[in-house]
Amino acid sequence: KCAYGYVGLKNLGATCYMNSLMQQFFMIPSFRYAILGTKDNANANANAINAISDINDMDVKEISTTEGENNRNESVLFQLQQLFCYLQESEKKFFDPREFCLAYKDYEGNPMNPSIQMDVDEFFNRLFDKLETQLKETPEKNILQTFFGGKLLNQLICKDCPHVSEREETFYTLSLEVKGKKNILESLDSYVQGEILEGDNKYFCEICSRHVDAVKRCCIKTLPETLIIHLKRFEFDFDRMRKVKVNDSCEFPMRLNIEPYTKEGLAKRESNDADNQTSNSTKTQTEQTTNKDANLLEEAQTAPPPAPPDFYEYELTGVLVHTGTADSGHYYSFVKERLPSSGSSSTAGVDSASGSTATTGAHWYQFNDTHVEPFDEKAIAENCFGGYEMVPHFDTQTQKNVGRWQIRPHNAYLLFYQRVYKPPTTAATTT
């Protein structure tokens, strides 16, 4: 094990996407303990937990016993538990995730091919689908929703009456645009801005019984405990008919207030705008905007009571980076450790089963396959924002070193924000 107390993961060819994501999950102690405490359908969890005391002297294959061996080998949940056990208890430098790759099947039932790289966001979604399938038959069926699940609200707002049509959908990641956005705050503003349905695209309002102009938009209704933001770094270029990477600079803060992008945050903002507009308008203008103001007033009245200041606050605790092009590249992670919140003698990053942790005074680390080393959070901008950088270049004509701008191929792809507010339970709280 490295001097900093953490275990790496062996790259089996092109499995850096899996390794970088697994280290992000492992470094969330409450989620790690919840997974380790779950009994899957193979009834193999007890064997995994009992094995951790001897794993340093055993080959990975020796953990399995004859009874239920086939079920354990096919269980993604059990293999994830085994991986977490090794990362937590092993004294070795790295763990070989080969058995996890064999248990993780594609849509045709074939094991993961470790020599083929996958988009980490695609892997994330498919992994959660598999885990949800296995967890739904257990008492812990809501683990993923508890730690990472939130709810979006798709709204259709009639501009001629107070009617608002709403439809909920769950999410594990928020996908934000990068191209042309200075930072993720601009991306979030664009995310909730929506579009006007007018002309041939008018919305049929059931209250008005006719087609009317409406606003179609999406906002956040339920806040997750850990907010995962997916930055859209890849797009399809129809001119060249190929997938390309977007290396534009996109900044992100160490602390993020998500209130302006929630249902109640938008309602409060629009109610204030309506009040200002009404106070500065003439009587005729006021009459013309009566219905719109009534709509905004209804939203404000149905919003929940004010929450504590830190209710919407999130702290950056992880960045998953992609370096390279759309055709080939490499993934690695920067993670902020979570220390025990009280005087515990646990090793670095390992907390009690209660999962109570703190990030104040904690260190950042880089997890790059088998290599683990400290990372200075002051270097996040240089290593994660993307954009251009000045590099020295030898000019043959002047015979001097000159600077020239070139694209930074390394930039953030997934952001992990931990909620600052701690509700009475660890479940995702409806805002």
mmCIF file of C-alpha atoms in Angstrom, residues 4 25 27 49 59 64 73 100 102 144-145 208 215 252 255 274 285 314 361:
data_model
loop_
_atom_site.group_PDB
_atom_site.id
_atom_site.type_symbol
_atom_site.label_atom_id
_atom_site.label_comp_id
_atom_site.label_asym_id
_atom_site.label_seq_id
_atom_site.Cartn_x
_atom_site.Cartn_y
_atom_site.Cartn_z
ATOM 1 C CA TYR A 4 -0.850 7.641 2.139
ATOM 2 C CA PHE A 25 -17.403 5.776 -5.100
ATOM 3 C CA MET A 27 -14.045 7.494 -1.191
ATOM 4 C CA ILE A 49 -16.865 -9.431 4.928
ATOM 5 C CA ASP A 59 -4.945 -14.560 -4.111
ATOM 6 C CA SER A 64 -14.617 -17.795 -3.254
ATOM 7 C CA ASN A 73 -18.829 -14.850 -9.863
ATOM 8 C CA PHE A 100 -15.482 -7.644 -11.531
ATOM 9 C CA LEU A 102 -15.986 -10.972 -15.757
ATOM 10 C CA LEU A 144 -28.466 4.348 -5.032
ATOM 11 C CA GLN A 145 -31.402 6.730 -4.807
ATOM 12 C CA CYS A 208 -57.967 27.583 -21.405
ATOM 13 C CA VAL A 215 -42.734 28.128 -21.411
ATOM 14 C CA PHE A 252 -16.448 25.249 -11.763
ATOM 15 C CA ARG A 255 -18.637 25.610 -3.406
ATOM 16 C CA ALA A 274 -42.904 40.279 -11.265
ATOM 17 C CA GLN A 285 -49.390 47.293 -18.325
ATOM 18 C CA TYR A 314 -22.498 21.731 -2.136
ATOM 19 C CA GLY A 361 -8.647 19.725 6.821
#
